[in-house]
mmCIF file of C-alpha atoms in Angstrom:
data_model
loop_
_atom_site.group_PDB
_atom_site.id
_atom_site.type_symbol
_atom_site.label_atom_id
_atom_site.label_comp_id
_atom_site.label_asym_id
_atom_site.label_seq_id
_atom_site.Cartn_x
_atom_site.Cartn_y
_atom_site.Cartn_z
ATOM 1 C CA MET A 21 -21.017 172.575 57.634
ATOM 2 C CA PHE A 22 -20.525 174.687 60.820
ATOM 3 C CA ARG A 23 -23.983 176.144 60.813
ATOM 4 C CA PHE A 24 -25.506 172.702 61.493
ATOM 5 C CA ALA A 25 -23.270 172.246 64.371
ATOM 6 C CA VAL A 26 -24.176 175.517 65.791
ATOM 7 C CA ARG A 27 -27.824 174.905 65.529
ATOM 8 C CA SER A 28 -27.595 171.665 67.208
ATOM 9 C CA VAL A 29 -26.072 172.842 70.233
ATOM 10 C CA ARG A 30 -28.601 175.565 70.743
ATOM 11 C CA PRO A 31 -30.202 175.073 74.297
ATOM 12 C CA VAL A 32 -33.690 173.636 74.268
ATOM 13 C CA ALA A 33 -36.522 175.850 75.205
ATOM 14 C CA ARG A 34 -36.943 176.037 78.777
ATOM 15 C CA LEU A 35 -40.105 174.696 80.586
ATOM 16 C CA PRO A 36 -42.200 177.633 81.794
ATOM 17 C CA VAL A 37 -41.605 177.836 85.498
ATOM 18 C CA ALA A 38 -45.080 176.899 86.606
ATOM 19 C CA SER A 39 -44.751 173.494 85.092
ATOM 20 C CA ARG A 40 -41.229 172.712 86.557
ATOM 21 C CA PHE A 41 -42.891 172.532 90.372
ATOM 22 C CA VAL A 42 -45.903 170.292 89.269
ATOM 23 C CA GLN A 43 -45.998 167.502 92.029
ATOM 24 C CA PRO A 44 -45.838 164.374 90.407
ATOM 25 C CA ILE A 45 -48.550 162.024 91.232
ATOM 26 C CA ARG A 46 -47.505 158.740 92.561
ATOM 27 C CA SER A 47 -49.106 155.798 91.022
ATOM 28 C CA TYR A 48 -48.243 151.851 91.638
ATOM 29 C CA ALA A 49 -47.723 149.699 88.748
ATOM 30 C CA VAL A 50 -49.242 146.921 90.470
ATOM 31 C CA ALA A 51 -51.887 146.674 92.939
ATOM 32 C CA PRO A 52 -51.021 144.806 96.112
ATOM 33 C CA ILE A 53 -51.430 141.014 95.828
ATOM 34 C CA THR A 54 -54.423 139.436 97.283
ATOM 35 C CA LYS A 55 -54.252 136.175 99.034
ATOM 36 C CA ASP A 56 -56.116 134.310 96.213
ATOM 37 C CA GLU A 57 -53.530 135.417 93.951
ATOM 38 C CA VAL A 58 -50.832 134.097 96.350
ATOM 39 C CA ILE A 59 -52.551 130.739 96.517
ATOM 40 C CA LYS A 60 -53.086 130.348 92.858
ATOM 41 C CA ARG A 61 -49.421 131.398 92.054
ATOM 42 C CA SER A 62 -48.118 128.948 94.693
ATOM 43 C CA PHE A 63 -50.329 126.085 93.510
ATOM 44 C CA GLU A 64 -48.872 126.715 90.056
ATOM 45 C CA ALA A 65 -45.153 126.798 91.345
ATOM 46 C CA LEU A 66 -45.811 123.680 93.187
ATOM 47 C CA LYS A 67 -46.699 121.837 90.338
ATOM 48 C CA THR A 68 -43.459 122.102 88.766
ATOM 49 C CA VAL A 69 -41.936 120.156 91.529
ATOM 50 C CA ALA A 70 -41.353 116.588 89.941
ATOM 51 C CA ALA A 71 -42.607 114.792 93.167
ATOM 52 C CA LEU A 72 -45.967 116.972 93.159
ATOM 53 C CA GLN A 73 -46.941 116.786 89.717
ATOM 54 C CA GLU A 74 -49.758 114.411 90.171
ATOM 55 C CA SER A 75 -50.780 115.162 93.699
ATOM 56 C CA GLU A 76 -53.812 116.883 94.762
ATOM 57 C CA ILE A 77 -52.631 120.167 96.393
ATOM 58 C CA SER A 78 -54.828 122.083 99.036
ATOM 59 C CA LEU A 79 -54.020 124.513 101.975
ATOM 60 C CA GLU A 80 -54.405 121.993 104.501
ATOM 61 C CA SER A 81 -52.090 119.405 102.853
ATOM 62 C CA SER A 82 -49.049 118.768 104.922
ATOM 63 C CA PHE A 83 -45.910 118.283 102.683
ATOM 64 C CA GLN A 84 -44.790 115.137 104.363
ATOM 65 C CA LYS A 85 -48.154 113.568 105.510
ATOM 66 C CA ASP A 86 -50.402 114.140 102.817
ATOM 67 C CA LEU A 87 -48.127 114.797 99.784
ATOM 68 C CA ALA A 88 -45.862 112.027 100.822
ATOM 69 C CA LEU A 89 -42.611 114.032 100.198
ATOM 70 C CA ASP A 90 -39.497 113.413 101.881
ATOM 71 C CA SER A 91 -37.456 116.179 103.825
ATOM 72 C CA LEU A 92 -35.362 116.906 100.527
ATOM 73 C CA ASP A 93 -38.408 117.156 98.445
ATOM 74 C CA THR A 94 -40.076 119.558 100.978
ATOM 75 C CA VAL A 95 -36.928 121.866 100.715
ATOM 76 C CA GLU A 96 -37.311 121.693 96.979
ATOM 77 C CA ALA A 97 -41.008 122.745 97.042
ATOM 78 C CA LEU A 98 -40.098 125.600 99.247
ATOM 79 C CA VAL A 99 -37.347 126.719 97.108
ATOM 80 C CA ALA A 100 -39.835 126.559 94.226
ATOM 81 C CA LEU A 101 -42.035 128.862 95.937
ATOM 82 C CA GLU A 102 -39.337 131.217 96.782
ATOM 83 C CA GLU A 103 -38.231 131.336 93.096
ATOM 84 C CA GLU A 104 -41.915 132.188 92.171
ATOM 85 C CA PHE A 105 -42.405 135.014 94.391
ATOM 86 C CA ASP A 106 -38.757 136.022 94.361
ATOM 87 C CA LEU A 107 -37.974 136.135 98.028
ATOM 88 C CA GLU A 108 -35.945 133.848 100.211
ATOM 89 C CA ILE A 109 -37.455 132.126 103.313
ATOM 90 C CA PRO A 110 -34.973 132.367 106.030
ATOM 91 C CA ASP A 111 -33.595 128.867 107.391
ATOM 92 C CA LYS A 112 -35.291 128.931 110.815
ATOM 93 C CA ILE A 113 -38.846 129.553 109.340
ATOM 94 C CA SER A 114 -38.338 127.125 106.323
ATOM 95 C CA ASP A 115 -37.771 124.429 108.900
ATOM 96 C CA GLU A 116 -41.085 125.152 110.735
ATOM 97 C CA ILE A 117 -43.277 125.210 107.597
ATOM 98 C CA LYS A 118 -44.981 121.857 107.448
ATOM 99 C CA THR A 119 -48.286 122.635 105.159
ATOM 100 C CA VAL A 120 -48.934 124.233 102.138
ATOM 101 C CA GLY A 121 -51.088 126.973 104.229
ATOM 102 C CA GLU A 122 -48.233 127.820 106.345
ATOM 103 C CA ALA A 123 -46.089 128.523 103.368
ATOM 104 C CA VAL A 124 -48.732 130.682 101.795
ATOM 105 C CA ASN A 125 -49.610 132.520 104.932
ATOM 106 C CA TYR A 126 -45.886 133.349 105.165
ATOM 107 C CA ILE A 127 -45.515 134.604 101.643
ATOM 108 C CA PHE A 128 -48.617 136.536 101.978
ATOM 109 C CA GLU A 129 -47.228 138.389 105.107
ATOM 110 C CA GLU A 130 -43.885 139.025 103.441
ATOM 111 C CA GLU A 131 -45.793 140.514 100.234
ATOM 112 C CA GLN A 132 -47.697 142.730 102.342
ATOM 113 C CA LYS A 133 -44.531 144.301 103.932
ATOM 114 C CA LEU A 134 -43.161 145.254 100.569
ATOM 115 C CA MET B 9 -42.577 113.975 110.623
ATOM 116 C CA ALA B 10 -40.186 112.944 113.380
ATOM 117 C CA ARG B 11 -38.053 115.663 114.820
ATOM 118 C CA LEU B 12 -35.060 116.475 112.747
ATOM 119 C CA SER B 13 -31.404 116.547 114.540
ATOM 120 C CA GLY B 14 -29.060 119.585 114.168
ATOM 121 C CA LEU B 15 -27.209 117.399 111.881
ATOM 122 C CA GLN B 16 -29.909 116.669 109.531
ATOM 123 C CA LYS B 17 -31.150 120.274 109.365
ATOM 124 C CA GLU B 18 -27.495 121.157 108.371
ATOM 125 C CA VAL B 19 -27.934 118.606 105.526
ATOM 126 C CA LEU B 20 -31.288 120.424 104.332
ATOM 127 C CA ARG B 21 -29.844 123.921 104.870
ATOM 128 C CA LEU B 22 -26.913 122.923 102.308
ATOM 129 C CA TYR B 23 -29.582 121.373 100.006
ATOM 130 C CA ARG B 24 -31.553 124.608 100.135
ATOM 131 C CA HIS B 25 -28.504 126.721 99.513
ATOM 132 C CA SER B 26 -27.572 124.351 96.562
ATOM 133 C CA LEU B 27 -30.906 124.722 94.997
ATOM 134 C CA ARG B 28 -31.065 128.515 95.323
ATOM 135 C CA CYS B 29 -27.449 128.512 93.681
ATOM 136 C CA VAL B 30 -29.237 126.965 90.696
ATOM 137 C CA ARG B 31 -31.201 130.022 90.191
ATOM 138 C CA THR B 32 -27.945 132.205 89.652
ATOM 139 C CA LYS B 33 -26.894 130.092 86.605
ATOM 140 C CA PRO B 34 -27.938 130.801 82.964
ATOM 141 C CA GLU B 35 -31.493 129.379 82.257
ATOM 142 C CA GLU B 36 -30.812 127.019 79.633
ATOM 143 C CA PHE B 37 -28.368 124.932 81.971
ATOM 144 C CA ARG B 38 -30.471 125.002 84.899
ATOM 145 C CA SER B 39 -31.901 121.700 84.462
ATOM 146 C CA HIS B 40 -28.446 120.227 84.245
ATOM 147 C CA TRP B 41 -27.438 121.914 87.828
ATOM 148 C CA LYS B 42 -30.594 120.829 89.181
ATOM 149 C CA ALA B 43 -29.984 117.245 88.282
ATOM 150 C CA TYR B 44 -26.596 117.404 89.385
ATOM 151 C CA VAL B 45 -27.609 118.686 93.025
ATOM 152 C CA LYS B 46 -29.989 115.933 93.319
ATOM 153 C CA GLU B 47 -27.711 113.384 92.180
ATOM 154 C CA GLU B 48 -25.228 114.276 94.610
ATOM 155 C CA PHE B 49 -27.516 114.066 97.429
ATOM 156 C CA ALA B 50 -29.083 110.884 96.326
ATOM 157 C CA ARG B 51 -25.606 109.299 96.161
ATOM 158 C CA TYR B 52 -25.518 109.269 99.797
ATOM 159 C CA ASP B 53 -28.936 108.665 100.972
ATOM 160 C CA HIS B 54 -28.136 105.174 102.204
ATOM 161 C CA ILE B 55 -26.100 106.744 105.049
ATOM 162 C CA GLN B 56 -27.627 106.355 108.422
ATOM 163 C CA LYS B 57 -28.216 109.097 110.546
ATOM 164 C CA LYS B 58 -25.972 107.984 113.321
ATOM 165 C CA GLN B 59 -22.970 107.992 111.078
ATOM 166 C CA PHE B 60 -22.244 111.415 112.384
ATOM 167 C CA SER B 61 -18.684 111.705 111.219
ATOM 168 C CA VAL B 62 -19.378 110.649 107.784
ATOM 169 C CA VAL B 63 -22.329 113.114 107.489
ATOM 170 C CA GLU B 64 -20.222 115.822 108.782
ATOM 171 C CA HIS B 65 -17.675 115.281 106.523
ATOM 172 C CA LEU B 66 -20.008 115.178 103.504
ATOM 173 C CA ILE B 67 -21.504 118.309 104.858
ATOM 174 C CA ARG B 68 -18.260 119.974 104.857
ATOM 175 C CA THR B 69 -17.081 118.773 101.259
ATOM 176 C CA GLY B 70 -20.598 119.865 99.974
ATOM 177 C CA HIS B 71 -20.268 123.484 101.390
ATOM 178 C CA ARG B 72 -16.856 123.561 99.639
ATOM 179 C CA LYS B 73 -18.233 122.271 96.304
ATOM 180 C CA LEU B 74 -20.997 124.922 96.458
ATOM 181 C CA GLU B 75 -18.619 127.576 97.080
ATOM 182 C CA MET B 76 -16.738 126.454 94.339
ATOM 183 C CA TYR B 77 -19.610 125.804 91.750
ATOM 184 C CA SER B 78 -21.071 129.313 93.014
ATOM 185 C CA ASN B 79 -18.396 131.059 91.057
ATOM 186 C CA PRO B 80 -20.269 132.857 88.146
ATOM 187 C CA ASN B 81 -17.763 131.977 85.464
ATOM 188 C CA ILE B 82 -18.886 128.396 85.883
ATOM 189 C CA LYS B 83 -22.048 128.055 83.815
ATOM 190 C CA ASN B 84 -22.735 124.803 82.957
ATOM 191 C CA ILE B 85 -22.274 121.310 84.302
ATOM 192 C CA HIS B 86 -22.743 117.745 82.820
#
């Protein structure tokens, strides 16, 4: 019985010295996001907003003029985008965003910073 | 869009924070929370923007409610 216990605590064979200093190669799990991808994901996220389900979304559409959202719906659309890209748009910038394109640009720039 | 007053921006800010808070709730109840937030705001949408003291009061109570419901122990709402 004790023999097994002793055997199990025997130290594991050490790595040869050389391999312990091998420089790890840094690899990225994902390639940096492209603008097209930001646009595609944004449109998909915007489609989940109740008020936008039927609308034709383009980069030039203004949330309030073209998509006929009220200010609360606009906030909702922006929060949907925040959720999709897992970021928070600060209040000041959020107040300034009027079109889908502006939102996409902001998200794209933020993603570049990561 | 017409320029928004500071008070109107405050309302939007509260709405934004409330919607963000929905995300911290368990996934299966998020639709309840979202419906609740929308309902709470829609309930007062007839109030004119000149009724400053009313709006101020609602913003204040809104923030207090948000703070209360932010508690992670509160998971669902009906």
